[in-house]
CSV table of C-alpha atoms in Angstrom, one decimal:
chain,number,residue,atom,x,y,z
A,1,ASP,CA,23.9,24.8,-0.4
A,2,GLN,CA,22.3,24.2,3.0
A,3,GLN,CA,21.5,27.5,4.7
A,4,VAL,CA,20.0,26.0,7.8
A,5,LYS,CA,22.0,23.3,9.5
A,6,GLN,CA,21.2,20.9,12.2
A,7,ASN,CA,24.4,19.1,12.9
A,8,SER,CA,23.1,16.5,15.3
A,9,PRO,CA,21.1,13.9,13.5
A,10,SER,CA,19.9,12.3,16.7
A,11,LEU,CA,19.6,13.0,20.4
A,12,SER,CA,18.7,10.7,23.3
A,13,VAL,CA,17.5,12.2,26.6
A,14,GLN,CA,16.0,10.7,29.8
A,15,GLU,CA,12.4,11.6,30.7
A,16,GLY,CA,12.2,14.6,32.9
A,17,ARG,CA,15.5,16.0,31.8
A,18,ILE,CA,16.2,18.9,29.4
A,19,SER,CA,16.4,18.4,25.7
A,20,ILE,CA,18.5,20.9,23.8
A,21,LEU,CA,18.3,20.9,20.0
A,22,ASN,CA,20.6,23.2,18.1
A,23,CYS,CA,20.4,24.9,14.7
A,24,ASP,CA,22.8,27.2,12.8
A,25,TYR,CA,22.1,29.3,9.8
A,26,THR,CA,24.4,31.1,7.3
A,27,ASN,CA,22.1,33.6,5.6
A,28,SER,CA,22.2,37.0,7.5
A,29,MET,CA,18.9,38.0,5.8
A,30,PHE,CA,16.9,35.4,7.8
A,31,ASP,CA,14.9,37.1,10.5
A,32,TYR,CA,12.2,34.7,11.4
A,33,PHE,CA,12.8,31.2,12.7
A,34,LEU,CA,10.5,28.3,13.4
A,35,TRP,CA,10.6,24.9,14.9
A,36,TYR,CA,8.5,22.0,13.6
A,37,LYS,CA,7.9,18.6,15.1
A,38,LYS,CA,7.3,15.6,12.8
A,39,TYR,CA,6.2,12.1,13.4
A,40,PRO,CA,7.0,9.4,10.8
A,41,ALA,CA,4.6,9.4,7.8
A,42,GLU,CA,2.9,12.6,9.0
A,43,GLY,CA,3.2,16.3,8.1
A,44,PRO,CA,5.3,18.6,10.4
A,45,THR,CA,3.4,20.5,13.0
A,46,PHE,CA,4.3,24.0,14.1
A,47,LEU,CA,5.9,24.2,17.5
A,48,ILE,CA,7.3,27.6,18.2
A,49,SER,CA,8.8,30.6,16.4
A,50,ILE,CA,11.0,33.6,17.1
A,51,SER,CA,11.6,36.9,15.4
A,52,SER,CA,15.0,38.4,15.2
A,53,ILE,CA,14.0,41.3,17.4
A,54,LYS,CA,13.8,38.9,20.3
A,55,ASP,CA,16.4,36.6,21.8
A,56,LYS,CA,14.0,34.3,23.6
A,57,ASN,CA,10.5,33.0,23.2
A,58,GLU,CA,8.7,30.7,25.6
A,59,ASP,CA,5.6,28.5,25.3
A,60,GLY,CA,5.0,26.1,28.1
A,61,ARG,CA,7.7,23.5,28.1
A,62,PHE,CA,9.3,24.8,24.9
A,63,THR,CA,11.7,27.7,24.8
A,64,VAL,CA,13.6,29.0,21.7
A,65,PHE,CA,16.8,31.0,22.1
A,66,LEU,CA,18.3,33.1,19.3
A,67,ASN,CA,21.9,34.3,19.2
A,68,LYS,CA,22.0,36.6,16.1
A,69,SER,CA,25.7,37.3,16.3
A,70,ALA,CA,26.5,33.6,16.3
A,71,LYS,CA,23.7,32.8,13.8
A,72,HIS,CA,22.6,30.1,16.2
A,73,LEU,CA,19.3,29.1,17.7
A,74,SER,CA,18.3,26.4,20.1
A,75,LEU,CA,15.1,24.7,21.3
A,76,HIS,CA,14.9,23.7,24.9
A,77,ILE,CA,12.3,21.2,26.1
A,78,VAL,CA,11.9,21.0,29.9
A,79,PRO,CA,10.9,18.6,31.2
A,80,SER,CA,11.2,16.1,28.3
A,81,GLN,CA,8.4,13.6,28.0
A,82,PRO,CA,8.3,10.3,26.0
A,83,GLY,CA,5.7,11.9,23.7
A,84,ASP,CA,8.3,14.4,22.6
A,85,SER,CA,10.1,11.7,20.7
A,86,ALA,CA,10.0,12.9,17.1
A,87,VAL,CA,12.1,14.6,14.4
A,88,TYR,CA,12.5,18.3,15.0
A,89,PHE,CA,13.1,20.6,12.1
A,90,CYS,CA,14.5,24.1,12.3
A,91,ALA,CA,13.3,26.5,9.6
A,92,ALA,CA,14.2,30.1,8.7
A,93,THR,CA,12.8,32.8,6.4
A,94,SER,CA,13.1,36.5,5.8
A,95,ALA,CA,10.8,39.4,5.1
A,96,ILE,CA,11.6,39.1,1.4
A,97,GLY,CA,11.7,35.3,1.4
A,98,TYR,CA,9.1,33.2,-0.3
A,99,ALA,CA,9.5,29.9,1.5
A,100,LEU,CA,10.9,28.3,4.6
A,101,ASN,CA,14.4,27.0,4.5
A,102,PHE,CA,14.6,23.8,6.5
A,103,GLY,CA,17.4,22.0,8.3
A,104,LYS,CA,17.8,18.2,7.9
A,105,GLY,CA,16.2,17.6,11.3
A,106,THR,CA,17.2,16.1,14.6
A,107,SER,CA,15.6,12.9,15.8
A,108,LEU,CA,14.9,13.1,19.5
A,109,LEU,CA,14.3,10.0,21.6
A,110,VAL,CA,13.1,10.5,25.2
A,111,THR,CA,13.5,7.4,27.2
A,112,PRO,CA,11.5,6.5,30.4
B,1,ASP,CA,-12.6,21.2,11.3
B,2,GLY,CA,-10.2,23.3,9.3
B,3,GLY,CA,-7.2,21.7,7.8
B,4,ILE,CA,-5.2,20.5,4.9
B,5,THR,CA,-5.9,17.1,3.3
B,6,GLN,CA,-3.7,15.2,0.9
B,7,SER,CA,-4.7,12.2,-1.0
B,8,PRO,CA,-3.9,9.4,-1.4
B,9,LYS,CA,-1.6,8.7,1.5
B,10,TYR,CA,0.3,6.1,-0.5
B,11,LEU,CA,0.7,6.1,-4.2
B,12,PHE,CA,2.5,3.7,-6.5
B,13,ARG,CA,3.4,4.5,-10.1
B,14,LYS,CA,5.1,2.7,-12.9
B,15,GLU,CA,8.1,4.4,-14.4
B,16,GLY,CA,7.3,6.7,-17.2
B,17,GLN,CA,3.8,7.6,-16.0
B,18,ASN,CA,2.6,10.9,-14.8
B,19,VAL,CA,0.8,11.1,-11.5
B,20,THR,CA,-1.2,13.9,-9.7
B,21,LEU,CA,-1.1,14.4,-6.0
B,22,SER,CA,-4.1,16.2,-4.4
B,23,CYS,CA,-3.9,19.0,-1.9
B,24,GLU,CA,-7.0,20.7,-0.5
B,25,GLN,CA,-7.3,23.3,2.3
B,26,ASN,CA,-10.4,24.8,4.0
B,27,LEU,CA,-8.4,27.3,6.1
B,28,ASN,CA,-9.0,30.2,3.6
B,29,HIS,CA,-5.3,30.6,3.2
B,30,ASP,CA,-3.9,32.6,0.3
B,31,ALA,CA,-0.6,30.8,-0.1
B,32,MET,CA,0.1,27.2,-0.7
B,33,TYR,CA,3.3,25.2,-1.1
B,34,TRP,CA,4.6,21.8,-2.2
B,35,TYR,CA,7.7,20.3,-0.5
B,36,ARG,CA,9.5,17.1,-1.0
B,37,GLN,CA,11.3,15.1,1.8
B,38,ASP,CA,13.8,12.4,1.2
B,39,PRO,CA,15.3,10.2,3.9
B,40,GLY,CA,17.7,12.1,6.1
B,41,GLN,CA,17.0,15.3,4.3
B,42,GLY,CA,15.1,18.5,5.2
B,43,LEU,CA,12.1,19.7,3.2
B,44,ARG,CA,12.8,21.1,-0.2
B,45,LEU,CA,10.5,23.5,-1.9
B,46,ILE,CA,9.1,22.4,-5.3
B,47,TYR,CA,6.4,25.0,-6.1
B,48,TYR,CA,4.5,27.7,-4.3
B,49,SER,CA,1.4,29.8,-5.1
B,50,GLN,CA,0.6,33.1,-3.5
B,51,ILE,CA,-2.8,33.6,-5.0
B,52,VAL,CA,-5.2,31.9,-7.4
B,53,ASN,CA,-4.0,31.5,-11.0
B,54,ASP,CA,-0.4,32.3,-9.9
B,55,PHE,CA,2.5,30.0,-9.0
B,56,GLN,CA,6.2,30.1,-8.8
B,57,LYS,CA,9.0,27.6,-9.1
B,58,GLY,CA,10.8,26.6,-6.0
B,59,ASP,CA,14.3,25.1,-5.6
B,60,ILE,CA,13.6,21.7,-7.3
B,61,ALA,CA,10.8,22.4,-9.8
B,62,GLU,CA,12.2,20.3,-12.7
B,63,GLY,CA,9.9,17.4,-13.6
B,64,TYR,CA,6.9,18.8,-11.7
B,65,SER,CA,3.9,20.9,-12.6
B,66,VAL,CA,1.1,22.6,-10.6
B,67,SER,CA,-2.1,24.5,-11.1
B,68,ARG,CA,-4.0,26.8,-8.8
B,69,GLU,CA,-7.5,27.3,-10.3
B,70,LYS,CA,-9.2,27.5,-6.9
B,71,LYS,CA,-8.0,29.0,-3.7
B,72,GLU,CA,-8.5,25.8,-1.8
B,73,SER,CA,-6.8,23.4,-4.2
B,74,PHE,CA,-3.2,23.1,-5.3
B,75,PRO,CA,-2.6,19.8,-7.1
B,76,LEU,CA,1.0,18.6,-8.0
B,77,THR,CA,1.8,16.5,-11.1
B,78,VAL,CA,4.9,14.4,-11.0
B,79,THR,CA,5.8,13.9,-14.6
B,80,SER,CA,7.9,11.2,-16.2
B,81,ALA,CA,10.7,13.8,-16.6
B,82,GLN,CA,11.3,13.7,-12.8
B,83,LYS,CA,14.3,11.5,-12.5
B,84,ASN,CA,13.9,10.4,-8.8
B,85,PRO,CA,10.2,10.8,-8.0
B,86,THR,CA,10.1,8.3,-5.1
B,87,ALA,CA,9.8,10.5,-2.0
B,88,PHE,CA,7.4,11.9,0.7
B,89,TYR,CA,5.5,14.9,-0.6
B,90,LEU,CA,4.1,17.5,1.7
B,91,CYS,CA,1.6,20.3,0.9
B,92,ALA,CA,1.4,23.4,3.1
B,93,SER,CA,-0.5,26.6,3.3
B,94,SER,CA,-0.1,30.0,5.1
B,95,ILE,CA,-2.5,32.8,5.8
B,96,ASP,CA,-0.7,35.5,3.8
B,97,PRO,CA,1.8,35.1,1.0
B,98,PRO,CA,5.4,35.3,2.1
B,99,GLY,CA,6.8,38.8,2.4
B,100,VAL,CA,3.5,40.1,3.6
B,101,THR,CA,3.6,39.0,7.2
B,102,TYR,CA,5.4,36.4,9.1
B,103,ASN,CA,3.2,33.4,9.6
B,104,GLU,CA,3.8,29.8,10.0
B,105,GLN,CA,3.0,27.2,7.4
B,106,PHE,CA,0.5,24.5,8.2
B,107,PHE,CA,1.2,21.1,6.7
B,108,GLY,CA,-0.9,18.3,5.4
B,109,PRO,CA,-0.3,14.6,6.3
B,110,GLY,CA,1.7,13.9,3.2
B,111,THR,CA,1.7,11.5,0.3
B,112,ARG,CA,4.3,8.8,-0.1
B,113,LEU,CA,5.0,8.2,-3.8
B,114,THR,CA,6.8,5.1,-4.8
B,115,VAL,CA,7.9,4.5,-8.4
B,116,LEU,CA,8.1,0.8,-9.3
């Protein structure tokens, strides 16, 4: 059963605008969340993470928001650039977890 | 340069044959992992190893085997018992084993296995 869900398989955004990628989780034991970016035929690269003691974490153009009561997190990319076009995976784990639980990914296309 | 290497990048196998995928890291990480990715799917955990000479099954371990004789190496064997072996295989590592500290996993470039 999928414990981490990314319900939008794809998203298209114009260059310079904001990209918002969403992720929902079902396991209340999850307390650490990560976003990975992946290009075709390559391994995922770590982008940004957030602990459950925070509700926001920012790194340059990337911000992750966490709403624990809704079991929802989102990744904001501002401003979006064509090089951001990739598949973005949301992942979650817990202090007693042994691995990352991944969503199915959202394919982001940033058009000029 | 520190990193994770996987070889080969593309691998073809005849049905019924075993094949071993290589994963090496020079990051001095304790924990290593194997994931499988299928089209339109997230990454699913096959096996993980927290320390040398120790490894645990993940969610989809059937038809796979691993070894961890050295800290830097974690090869994955896809056996003939694996019913749908064609997939993209990703190796990862992290500084500490899970449950010790939170830390992100670093991924290798992947190996695409195709069974003919």
